[in-house]
mmCIF file of C-alpha atoms and ligand atoms in Angstrom:
data_model
loop_
_atom_site.group_PDB
_atom_site.id
_atom_site.type_symbol
_atom_site.label_atom_id
_atom_site.label_comp_id
_atom_site.label_asym_id
_atom_site.label_seq_id
_atom_site.Cartn_x
_atom_site.Cartn_y
_atom_site.Cartn_z
ATOM 1 C CA MET A 1 -33.906 54.400 65.465
ATOM 2 C CA LYS A 2 -31.568 57.256 64.899
ATOM 3 C CA VAL A 3 -27.764 56.392 64.412
ATOM 4 C CA LYS A 4 -25.415 57.790 66.916
ATOM 5 C CA THR A 5 -22.500 59.871 65.609
ATOM 6 C CA VAL A 6 -19.053 58.904 66.511
ATOM 7 C CA LYS A 7 -18.584 61.963 68.823
ATOM 8 C CA THR A 8 -21.725 60.784 70.699
ATOM 9 C CA LEU A 9 -20.140 57.400 71.139
ATOM 10 C CA ILE A 10 -16.968 59.045 72.411
ATOM 11 C CA ASP A 11 -18.894 61.272 75.062
ATOM 12 C CA GLU A 12 -20.841 58.064 76.065
ATOM 13 C CA LEU A 13 -17.226 56.243 76.572
ATOM 14 C CA ILE A 14 -16.164 59.197 78.940
ATOM 15 C CA LYS A 15 -19.284 58.791 80.708
ATOM 16 C CA THR A 16 -19.606 54.805 81.162
ATOM 17 C CA HIS A 17 -16.198 53.879 80.376
ATOM 18 C CA VAL A 18 -17.414 50.938 78.054
ATOM 19 C CA LEU A 19 -19.733 50.630 74.957
ATOM 20 C CA PRO A 20 -21.629 47.939 73.545
ATOM 21 C CA ARG A 21 -20.102 45.855 71.025
ATOM 22 C CA ASP A 22 -21.575 47.343 67.688
ATOM 23 C CA ALA A 23 -20.345 50.913 69.188
ATOM 24 C CA PHE A 24 -17.042 49.873 69.667
ATOM 25 C CA LYS A 25 -16.984 48.692 66.166
ATOM 26 C CA THR A 26 -18.151 51.982 64.592
ATOM 27 C CA LEU A 27 -15.251 53.672 66.776
ATOM 28 C CA LEU A 28 -12.648 51.257 65.607
ATOM 29 C CA THR A 29 -13.853 51.592 61.717
ATOM 30 C CA GLY A 30 -15.761 54.355 61.014
ATOM 31 C CA MET A 31 -13.749 57.395 62.397
ATOM 32 C CA THR A 32 -13.270 60.639 60.401
ATOM 33 C CA PRO A 33 -10.165 62.357 60.811
ATOM 34 C CA ASP A 34 -12.154 65.319 62.818
ATOM 35 C CA ASP A 35 -13.449 62.514 65.132
ATOM 36 C CA ARG A 36 -9.958 61.168 65.563
ATOM 37 C CA ARG A 37 -9.033 64.872 66.651
ATOM 38 C CA TYR A 38 -11.692 64.763 69.025
ATOM 39 C CA LEU A 39 -10.878 61.344 70.534
ATOM 40 C CA THR A 40 -7.376 62.226 71.028
ATOM 41 C CA GLN A 41 -8.327 65.668 72.539
ATOM 42 C CA LYS A 42 -10.837 63.958 75.023
ATOM 43 C CA ALA A 43 -8.056 61.451 75.982
ATOM 44 C CA GLN A 44 -5.775 64.089 76.484
ATOM 45 C CA GLU A 45 -8.198 65.888 78.877
ATOM 46 C CA VAL A 46 -8.934 62.667 81.066
ATOM 47 C CA ARG A 47 -5.112 61.921 81.269
ATOM 48 C CA ARG A 48 -4.254 65.591 82.297
ATOM 49 C CA ALA A 49 -7.236 65.545 84.943
ATOM 50 C CA VAL A 50 -5.478 62.443 86.611
ATOM 51 C CA TYR A 51 -2.073 62.765 86.072
ATOM 52 C CA GLY A 52 -1.639 66.526 84.890
ATOM 53 C CA ASN A 53 1.431 67.025 82.803
ATOM 54 C CA ASP A 54 3.659 64.494 84.438
ATOM 55 C CA VAL A 55 5.051 61.722 82.573
ATOM 56 C CA TYR A 56 6.412 58.800 84.694
ATOM 57 C CA ILE A 57 9.516 57.017 83.591
ATOM 58 C CA ARG A 58 10.794 53.205 84.152
ATOM 59 C CA GLY A 59 14.111 52.058 83.754
ATOM 60 C CA LEU A 60 13.896 48.755 81.683
ATOM 61 C CA ILE A 61 16.374 46.148 82.706
ATOM 62 C CA GLU A 62 16.316 43.245 79.772
ATOM 63 C CA PHE A 63 18.230 40.629 82.123
ATOM 64 C CA THR A 64 17.778 37.519 80.156
ATOM 65 C CA ASN A 65 17.071 36.682 76.454
ATOM 66 C CA TYR A 66 16.973 32.887 77.246
ATOM 67 C CA CYS A 67 13.467 31.599 76.596
ATOM 68 C CA LYS A 68 11.625 28.092 77.282
ATOM 69 C CA ASN A 69 8.554 29.342 75.210
ATOM 70 C CA ASP A 70 8.156 29.564 71.313
ATOM 71 C CA CYS A 71 5.606 32.427 71.005
ATOM 72 C CA LEU A 72 5.354 32.694 67.068
ATOM 73 C CA TYR A 73 5.780 36.410 66.904
ATOM 74 C CA CYS A 74 8.714 36.809 69.315
ATOM 75 C CA GLY A 75 12.399 37.087 68.220
ATOM 76 C CA ILE A 76 13.673 35.422 71.386
ATOM 77 C CA ARG A 77 11.485 32.419 71.037
ATOM 78 C CA ARG A 78 13.277 29.163 71.714
ATOM 79 C CA SER A 79 13.279 27.857 68.183
ATOM 80 C CA ASN A 80 15.311 31.044 66.889
ATOM 81 C CA ARG A 81 18.669 29.522 66.556
ATOM 82 C CA ASN A 82 20.261 32.585 65.641
ATOM 83 C CA ALA A 83 19.464 34.618 68.626
ATOM 84 C CA ASP A 84 22.731 35.352 70.728
ATOM 85 C CA ARG A 85 21.642 34.650 74.258
ATOM 86 C CA TYR A 86 23.062 36.409 77.248
ATOM 87 C CA ARG A 87 22.216 36.601 80.932
ATOM 88 C CA LEU A 88 22.866 39.567 83.149
ATOM 89 C CA THR A 89 24.443 38.720 86.849
ATOM 90 C CA LYS A 90 22.902 40.074 90.004
ATOM 91 C CA GLU A 91 25.706 42.533 90.242
ATOM 92 C CA GLN A 92 25.271 43.652 86.538
ATOM 93 C CA ILE A 93 21.535 44.102 87.306
ATOM 94 C CA LEU A 94 22.379 46.269 90.423
ATOM 95 C CA ASP A 95 24.645 48.329 88.440
ATOM 96 C CA CYS A 96 22.048 49.352 86.088
ATOM 97 C CA CYS A 97 19.679 50.324 88.872
ATOM 98 C CA ARG A 98 22.721 52.480 90.360
ATOM 99 C CA GLN A 99 22.995 54.063 87.151
ATOM 100 C CA GLY A 100 19.305 54.501 86.757
ATOM 101 C CA TYR A 101 18.893 55.929 90.180
ATOM 102 C CA ALA A 102 21.585 58.715 89.548
ATOM 103 C CA LEU A 103 19.565 59.693 86.658
ATOM 104 C CA GLY A 104 16.396 60.014 88.581
ATOM 105 C CA PHE A 105 14.757 56.547 87.920
ATOM 106 C CA ARG A 106 12.620 55.480 90.903
ATOM 107 C CA THR A 107 10.925 52.467 89.068
ATOM 108 C CA PHE A 108 12.919 49.358 87.784
ATOM 109 C CA VAL A 109 11.181 47.034 85.251
ATOM 110 C CA LEU A 110 13.084 43.560 84.927
ATOM 111 C CA GLN A 111 12.085 41.907 81.815
ATOM 112 C CA GLY A 112 13.225 38.765 80.372
ATOM 113 C CA GLY A 113 12.349 35.473 78.388
ATOM 114 C CA GLU A 114 10.750 32.707 80.757
ATOM 115 C CA ASP A 115 14.575 31.438 81.569
ATOM 116 C CA PRO A 116 14.547 28.756 83.882
ATOM 117 C CA PHE A 117 17.963 29.593 85.169
ATOM 118 C CA PHE A 118 16.265 32.272 86.983
ATOM 119 C CA ASP A 119 14.562 30.047 89.617
ATOM 120 C CA ASP A 120 12.236 31.536 92.285
ATOM 121 C CA GLU A 121 15.012 31.923 94.688
ATOM 122 C CA LYS A 122 17.273 33.693 92.274
ATOM 123 C CA ILE A 123 14.515 36.194 91.241
ATOM 124 C CA ALA A 124 13.573 36.858 95.122
ATOM 125 C CA ALA A 125 17.091 37.572 95.781
ATOM 126 C CA ILE A 126 17.457 40.115 92.976
ATOM 127 C CA VAL A 127 14.299 41.637 94.056
ATOM 128 C CA ARG A 128 15.415 41.760 97.776
ATOM 129 C CA ALA A 129 18.901 43.345 96.839
ATOM 130 C CA ILE A 130 17.095 45.902 94.644
ATOM 131 C CA LYS A 131 14.932 47.019 97.456
ATOM 132 C CA ALA A 132 17.442 46.813 100.208
ATOM 133 C CA GLU A 133 19.696 49.324 98.021
ATOM 134 C CA PHE A 134 16.893 51.479 96.954
ATOM 135 C CA PRO A 135 13.897 51.167 99.294
ATOM 136 C CA ASP A 136 12.407 54.235 97.775
ATOM 137 C CA CYS A 137 12.049 52.846 94.280
ATOM 138 C CA ALA A 138 9.287 50.285 92.874
ATOM 139 C CA VAL A 139 10.219 47.054 91.018
ATOM 140 C CA THR A 140 8.212 45.679 88.551
ATOM 141 C CA LEU A 141 8.503 42.124 87.063
ATOM 142 C CA SER A 142 7.899 41.034 83.503
ATOM 143 C CA ILE A 143 9.083 37.479 83.139
ATOM 144 C CA GLY A 144 6.136 35.567 82.221
ATOM 145 C CA GLU A 145 3.453 32.841 83.446
ATOM 146 C CA LYS A 146 4.556 31.547 86.964
ATOM 147 C CA SER A 147 2.497 29.720 89.858
ATOM 148 C CA PHE A 148 0.452 31.511 92.187
ATOM 149 C CA GLU A 149 3.225 30.569 94.741
ATOM 150 C CA SER A 150 5.973 31.891 92.657
ATOM 151 C CA TYR A 151 4.248 35.208 92.392
ATOM 152 C CA GLN A 152 3.530 35.267 95.993
ATOM 153 C CA ALA A 153 7.243 34.611 96.692
ATOM 154 C CA PHE A 154 8.356 37.600 94.380
ATOM 155 C CA PHE A 155 5.724 39.806 96.096
ATOM 156 C CA LYS A 156 7.123 39.031 99.576
ATOM 157 C CA ALA A 157 10.690 39.560 98.469
ATOM 158 C CA GLY A 158 9.281 43.402 97.664
ATOM 159 C CA ALA A 159 8.152 43.297 94.179
ATOM 160 C CA ASP A 160 5.406 45.858 93.590
ATOM 161 C CA ARG A 161 4.251 45.557 90.173
ATOM 162 C CA TYR A 162 4.009 42.687 87.278
ATOM 163 C CA LEU A 163 3.378 43.106 83.719
ATOM 164 C CA LEU A 164 2.110 40.234 81.821
ATOM 165 C CA ARG A 165 0.085 41.333 78.686
ATOM 166 C CA HIS A 166 -2.671 38.980 77.833
ATOM 167 C CA GLU A 167 -1.834 39.321 73.959
ATOM 168 C CA THR A 168 -5.364 38.707 72.909
ATOM 169 C CA ALA A 169 -8.426 37.893 74.767
ATOM 170 C CA ASN A 170 -9.753 35.684 72.226
ATOM 171 C CA SER A 171 -8.721 32.176 72.674
ATOM 172 C CA ALA A 172 -8.992 30.996 69.306
ATOM 173 C CA HIS A 173 -6.582 33.981 68.316
ATOM 174 C CA TYR A 174 -4.694 33.280 71.409
ATOM 175 C CA GLN A 175 -3.905 29.586 69.940
ATOM 176 C CA GLN A 176 -2.800 31.173 66.448
ATOM 177 C CA LEU A 177 -0.243 33.201 68.075
ATOM 178 C CA HIS A 178 1.031 30.633 70.433
ATOM 179 C CA PRO A 179 2.204 27.051 70.666
ATOM 180 C CA PRO A 180 -0.351 24.560 71.738
ATOM 181 C CA GLN A 181 1.390 24.196 75.216
ATOM 182 C CA LEU A 182 0.241 27.827 76.054
ATOM 183 C CA SER A 183 -3.144 29.043 76.690
ATOM 184 C CA LEU A 184 -5.255 31.664 77.267
ATOM 185 C CA GLU A 185 -6.917 30.168 80.059
ATOM 186 C CA ASN A 186 -3.596 30.060 82.099
ATOM 187 C CA ARG A 187 -2.474 33.621 80.846
ATOM 188 C CA MET A 188 -5.562 34.676 82.673
ATOM 189 C CA ARG A 189 -5.254 32.380 85.723
ATOM 190 C CA CYS A 190 -1.978 34.237 86.334
ATOM 191 C CA LEU A 191 -3.323 37.746 85.733
ATOM 192 C CA ARG A 192 -5.963 37.179 88.485
ATOM 193 C CA ASP A 193 -3.625 35.742 90.746
ATOM 194 C CA LEU A 194 -1.386 38.635 90.475
ATOM 195 C CA LYS A 195 -4.205 40.820 91.131
ATOM 196 C CA SER A 196 -5.020 38.825 94.013
ATOM 197 C CA ILE A 197 -1.889 38.864 95.625
ATOM 198 C CA GLY A 198 -1.874 42.634 95.386
ATOM 199 C CA TYR A 199 0.259 43.387 92.812
ATOM 200 C CA GLN A 200 -0.120 46.523 90.717
ATOM 201 C CA THR A 201 -0.860 44.508 87.304
ATOM 202 C CA GLY A 202 -0.547 45.011 84.051
ATOM 203 C CA CYS A 203 -1.940 43.310 81.189
ATOM 204 C CA GLY A 204 -2.033 44.456 77.126
ATOM 205 C CA PHE A 205 -1.883 43.432 73.419
ATOM 206 C CA MET A 206 -0.014 43.957 70.298
ATOM 207 C CA VAL A 207 -1.782 46.122 67.772
ATOM 208 C CA GLY A 208 -1.826 44.456 64.302
ATOM 209 C CA SER A 209 -0.622 41.032 65.311
ATOM 210 C CA PRO A 210 -1.193 38.358 62.952
ATOM 211 C CA PHE A 211 -4.797 37.223 62.680
ATOM 212 C CA GLN A 212 -6.232 40.136 64.977
ATOM 213 C CA THR A 213 -9.324 41.395 63.644
ATOM 214 C CA THR A 214 -11.813 44.206 64.871
ATOM 215 C CA ASP A 215 -14.002 41.560 66.650
ATOM 216 C CA THR A 216 -10.571 40.278 68.716
ATOM 217 C CA ILE A 217 -9.860 43.985 69.287
ATOM 218 C CA ILE A 218 -13.436 44.432 70.755
ATOM 219 C CA ASP A 219 -12.715 41.303 72.972
ATOM 220 C CA ASP A 220 -9.458 42.994 74.273
ATOM 221 C CA LEU A 221 -11.273 46.268 75.108
ATOM 222 C CA LEU A 222 -14.141 44.420 76.831
ATOM 223 C CA PHE A 223 -11.395 42.354 78.812
ATOM 224 C CA LEU A 224 -9.745 45.599 79.966
ATOM 225 C CA HIS A 225 -13.004 47.122 81.259
ATOM 226 C CA ASP A 226 -13.655 43.859 83.052
ATOM 227 C CA PHE A 227 -10.330 43.321 84.599
ATOM 228 C CA GLN A 228 -9.527 46.875 85.382
ATOM 229 C CA PRO A 229 -5.744 46.670 85.233
ATOM 230 C CA GLU A 230 -3.552 49.250 86.946
ATOM 231 C CA MET A 231 -1.485 49.105 83.736
ATOM 232 C CA VAL A 232 -1.829 48.458 80.144
ATOM 233 C CA GLY A 233 1.099 47.852 77.750
ATOM 234 C CA ILE A 234 0.203 47.912 73.766
ATOM 235 C CA GLY A 235 2.386 48.587 71.042
ATOM 236 C CA PRO A 236 2.423 48.013 67.312
ATOM 237 C CA PHE A 237 3.516 44.219 66.087
ATOM 238 C CA ILE A 238 6.611 44.368 64.304
ATOM 239 C CA PRO A 239 7.796 41.320 62.366
ATOM 240 C CA HIS A 240 11.015 39.569 63.287
ATOM 241 C CA LYS A 241 12.990 38.146 60.425
ATOM 242 C CA ASN A 242 13.529 34.684 62.065
ATOM 243 C CA THR A 243 9.989 34.030 63.158
ATOM 244 C CA PRO A 244 7.057 32.414 61.193
ATOM 245 C CA PHE A 245 5.626 35.654 61.276
ATOM 246 C CA ARG A 246 8.546 37.188 59.293
ATOM 247 C CA ASP A 247 6.438 38.415 56.488
ATOM 248 C CA ARG A 248 3.510 39.704 58.041
ATOM 249 C CA PRO A 249 2.847 43.505 57.943
ATOM 250 C CA ALA A 250 3.637 45.679 60.972
ATOM 251 C CA GLY A 251 0.860 47.349 63.024
ATOM 252 C CA THR A 252 -0.072 50.617 62.373
ATOM 253 C CA LEU A 253 0.877 53.984 64.175
ATOM 254 C CA GLN A 254 -2.679 55.304 63.620
ATOM 255 C CA MET A 255 -4.200 52.267 65.027
ATOM 256 C CA THR A 256 -1.917 52.228 67.907
ATOM 257 C CA LEU A 257 -2.773 55.875 68.766
ATOM 258 C CA THR A 258 -6.383 55.338 68.527
ATOM 259 C CA LEU A 259 -6.333 52.479 70.909
ATOM 260 C CA LEU A 260 -4.198 54.325 73.520
ATOM 261 C CA SER A 261 -6.833 57.086 73.466
ATOM 262 C CA ILE A 262 -9.669 54.433 73.808
ATOM 263 C CA ILE A 263 -7.984 52.734 76.803
ATOM 264 C CA ARG A 264 -7.396 55.847 78.415
ATOM 265 C CA LEU A 265 -11.159 56.612 78.362
ATOM 266 C CA ILE A 266 -11.874 52.989 79.535
ATOM 267 C CA LEU A 267 -9.457 53.141 82.303
ATOM 268 C CA PRO A 268 -8.959 56.972 82.970
ATOM 269 C CA ARG A 269 -6.373 56.208 85.925
ATOM 270 C CA VAL A 270 -4.363 53.331 84.004
ATOM 271 C CA LEU A 271 -0.453 53.799 83.770
ATOM 272 C CA LEU A 272 -0.126 53.618 79.961
ATOM 273 C CA PRO A 273 3.029 53.470 78.345
ATOM 274 C CA ALA A 274 3.953 54.918 74.904
ATOM 275 C CA THR A 275 6.176 51.897 74.022
ATOM 276 C CA THR A 276 9.406 51.146 72.611
ATOM 277 C CA ALA A 277 7.778 49.404 69.819
ATOM 278 C CA LEU A 278 5.899 52.736 69.050
ATOM 279 C CA GLY A 279 8.871 54.691 69.024
ATOM 280 C CA THR A 280 10.384 51.799 66.441
ATOM 281 C CA ILE A 281 7.598 52.168 63.719
ATOM 282 C CA ASP A 282 7.794 56.151 63.785
ATOM 283 C CA PRO A 283 10.742 58.334 65.168
ATOM 284 C CA THR A 284 7.798 60.454 66.888
ATOM 285 C CA GLY A 285 5.918 57.782 67.933
ATOM 286 C CA ARG A 286 6.434 58.233 71.813
ATOM 287 C CA GLU A 287 5.582 61.869 71.577
ATOM 288 C CA GLN A 288 2.616 61.084 69.770
ATOM 289 C CA GLY A 289 1.720 58.239 72.216
ATOM 290 C CA ILE A 290 1.925 60.744 75.007
ATOM 291 C CA LEU A 291 -0.394 63.261 73.021
ATOM 292 C CA ALA A 292 -2.609 60.416 72.519
ATOM 293 C CA GLY A 293 -3.068 59.986 76.373
ATOM 294 C CA ALA A 294 -0.417 57.806 77.455
ATOM 295 C CA ASN A 295 1.664 58.720 80.641
ATOM 296 C CA VAL A 296 4.669 56.522 80.992
ATOM 297 C CA VAL A 297 7.888 55.884 78.938
ATOM 298 C CA MET A 298 10.209 53.230 79.653
ATOM 299 C CA PRO A 299 13.712 54.186 78.544
ATOM 300 C CA ASN A 300 16.343 51.060 78.316
ATOM 301 C CA LEU A 301 18.827 50.686 81.217
ATOM 302 C CA SER A 302 20.286 47.415 79.992
ATOM 303 C CA PRO A 303 24.144 47.624 79.515
ATOM 304 C CA GLN A 304 25.159 48.810 75.897
ATOM 305 C CA ASN A 305 26.635 45.370 74.887
ATOM 306 C CA VAL A 306 23.463 43.350 75.245
ATOM 307 C CA ARG A 307 21.020 45.969 73.955
ATOM 308 C CA SER A 308 21.231 44.705 70.418
ATOM 309 C CA LYS A 309 20.646 40.822 71.608
ATOM 310 C CA TYR A 310 17.298 41.647 73.434
ATOM 311 C CA LEU A 311 15.604 41.596 69.846
ATOM 312 C CA LEU A 312 11.857 40.867 69.914
ATOM 313 C CA TYR A 313 11.371 42.437 66.618
ATOM 314 C CA ASN A 314 13.115 43.897 63.445
ATOM 315 C CA ASP A 315 15.088 47.112 63.937
ATOM 316 C CA LYS A 316 14.275 47.546 67.966
ATOM 317 C CA ILE A 317 15.477 50.996 68.740
ATOM 318 C CA CYS A 318 18.390 50.505 70.708
ATOM 319 C CA THR A 319 20.591 53.582 70.047
ATOM 320 C CA GLY A 320 24.098 53.902 70.814
ATOM 321 C CA ASP A 321 22.898 56.761 73.380
ATOM 322 C CA GLU A 322 24.103 56.068 76.651
ATOM 323 C CA ALA A 323 20.917 55.954 79.337
ATOM 324 C CA ALA A 324 21.886 59.492 80.503
ATOM 325 C CA GLU A 325 22.009 60.732 76.778
ATOM 326 C CA SER A 326 18.725 59.172 76.066
ATOM 327 C CA LEU A 327 17.101 60.509 79.104
ATOM 328 C CA SER A 328 17.967 64.147 78.633
ATOM 329 C CA HIS A 329 16.792 63.552 75.111
ATOM 330 C CA LEU A 330 13.710 62.355 76.276
ATOM 331 C CA LYS A 331 13.231 65.289 78.669
ATOM 332 C CA GLN A 332 13.458 67.616 75.959
ATOM 333 C CA GLN A 333 11.083 65.943 73.618
ATOM 334 C CA MET A 334 8.427 65.787 76.485
ATOM 335 C CA GLU A 335 8.969 69.503 77.391
ATOM 336 C CA GLY A 336 8.500 70.116 73.416
ATOM 337 C CA ILE A 337 5.196 68.967 73.597
ATOM 338 C CA GLY A 338 4.114 70.401 77.039
ATOM 339 C CA TYR A 339 4.748 67.471 79.444
ATOM 340 C CA ARG A 340 7.507 66.969 81.872
ATOM 341 C CA ILE A 341 9.267 64.029 83.178
ATOM 342 C CA VAL A 342 8.986 63.376 86.892
ATOM 343 C CA GLU A 343 11.534 61.935 89.516
ATOM 344 C CA SER A 344 8.983 59.483 91.266
ATOM 345 C CA ARG A 345 7.811 56.175 91.755
ATOM 346 C CA GLY A 346 4.906 56.841 89.554
ATOM 347 C CA ASP A 347 2.226 54.648 91.313
ATOM 348 C CA PHE A 348 -1.126 53.857 90.077
ATOM 349 C CA LYS A 349 -3.467 56.560 91.610
ATOM 350 C CA LYS A 350 -6.338 54.991 93.257
ATOM 351 C CA GLY A 351 -9.795 56.550 93.168
ATOM 352 C CA SER A 352 -13.166 56.573 91.218
ATOM 353 C CA ASN A 353 -12.995 56.554 87.286
ATOM 354 C CA GLU A 354 -15.268 59.664 87.631
ATOM 355 C CA VAL A 355 -12.552 62.180 87.024
ATOM 356 C CA CYS A 356 -13.195 65.745 87.393
ATOM 357 C CA MET A 357 -15.806 65.549 84.552
ATOM 358 C CA THR A 358 -16.870 69.251 84.788
ATOM 359 C CA SER A 359 -13.297 70.146 83.632
ATOM 360 C CA ILE A 360 -13.889 68.128 80.588
ATOM 361 C CA GLN A 361 -17.260 68.326 79.474
HETATM 362 N N1 LIG B 1 8.421 36.666 78.815
HETATM 363 C C1 LIG B 1 7.785 37.802 79.246
HETATM 364 C C2 LIG B 1 8.125 39.142 78.433
HETATM 365 C C3 LIG B 1 8.071 39.171 76.983
HETATM 366 S S1 LIG B 1 8.428 40.545 75.932
HETATM 367 C C4 LIG B 1 6.291 37.843 79.110
HETATM 368 O O1 LIG B 1 5.834 36.610 78.444
HETATM 369 O O2 LIG B 1 5.250 38.627 79.466
HETATM 370 C C5 LIG B 1 7.181 41.566 76.352
HETATM 371 C C6 LIG B 1 6.210 41.772 75.246
HETATM 372 O O3 LIG B 1 6.827 42.240 73.953
HETATM 373 C C7 LIG B 1 5.515 40.679 75.038
HETATM 374 O O4 LIG B 1 4.138 40.416 75.994
HETATM 375 C C8 LIG B 1 4.934 40.977 73.444
HETATM 376 O O5 LIG B 1 3.234 41.441 73.513
HETATM 377 C C9 LIG B 1 5.838 41.963 73.001
HETATM 378 N N2 LIG B 1 6.469 41.374 71.659
HETATM 379 C C10 LIG B 1 6.851 40.266 71.555
HETATM 380 N N3 LIG B 1 7.283 40.156 70.164
HETATM 381 C C11 LIG B 1 6.889 41.114 69.758
HETATM 382 C C12 LIG B 1 6.873 41.706 68.085
HETATM 383 N N4 LIG B 1 7.470 40.721 67.320
HETATM 384 N N5 LIG B 1 6.286 42.806 67.964
HETATM 385 C C13 LIG B 1 5.993 43.652 68.663
HETATM 386 N N6 LIG B 1 5.745 43.332 70.357
HETATM 387 C C14 LIG B 1 6.315 42.055 70.391
#
């Protein structure tokens, strides 16, 4: 049998949005610099066919760094006694939204550790208050594993989207990254619940997490194809000095960019952020992410005095820039590479996965 070239596999992925395991393996391990350029170009074409030059922005509000979990990779894990813990009040959160709204943000992402202080009623009240004051904005929650009833209560309160990275689709690998109380099974249950309730649902994983292999990455890619999420968050793993993974190497820029492009071809319409972690391992990481097929960036709207405390990993970028300053900088960066930041909710564009094939073939 004739061995298929990498370019043929990329063309096949554009058409069918999935590949057999061994073909994914070739893509992940056998690409020449020329193949890589081809992949990037195709991912960019698909992204343009769906979203044009638009880059969506999300205002990220890290509202608590208390966490009851003990994920081995995470800097705000419960057993990190050195973390300086904080919580924002509802009023502080609303102030972040007000600032963000004035700057043009129309999506607010509330992210935090799994903090029992914020029970369902408190979260629902915060969501209701944001939606009452900013009815034209979307609210995204990223607060971990909850029951079906909790997710439903937040949805009824007005939450539109939910980010819950699956972290790895391989259950043995999942156990290597998490304490025994957590399981891939429950993570997947949460993701299915979120989708069935009607959230635009986001999953995702770290690139280069400890014990990750090409095979576990293929598990992730096959899961993405199967689950059809509206959003996918991926970024390089970066060690944190007060975690068991302190001495592990960080994920690479190149692998993250390759995966962003592959994910764009698997899910042409997906909302795909160039993440903070990508911007942390390389000063031009976020631009390179957009050029690899990402279409979302999530600048930080958290108050200055808490930013340095939400440390998931070492050297997380939390510049002294005011939100306004950092946004105008970001606008310039995006214009510099031929893209533009738009002032809109930036919802998932529903439709078929066959995107204007004529324009890209
Ligand atoms: N408690 C929420 C939010 C977690 S923080 C939840 O469970 O969903 C958001 C994401 O940051 C995590 O899902 C994880 O993938 C990522 N993250 C955590 N520690 C990290 C590290 N050391 N390097 C890179 N990303 C990390």
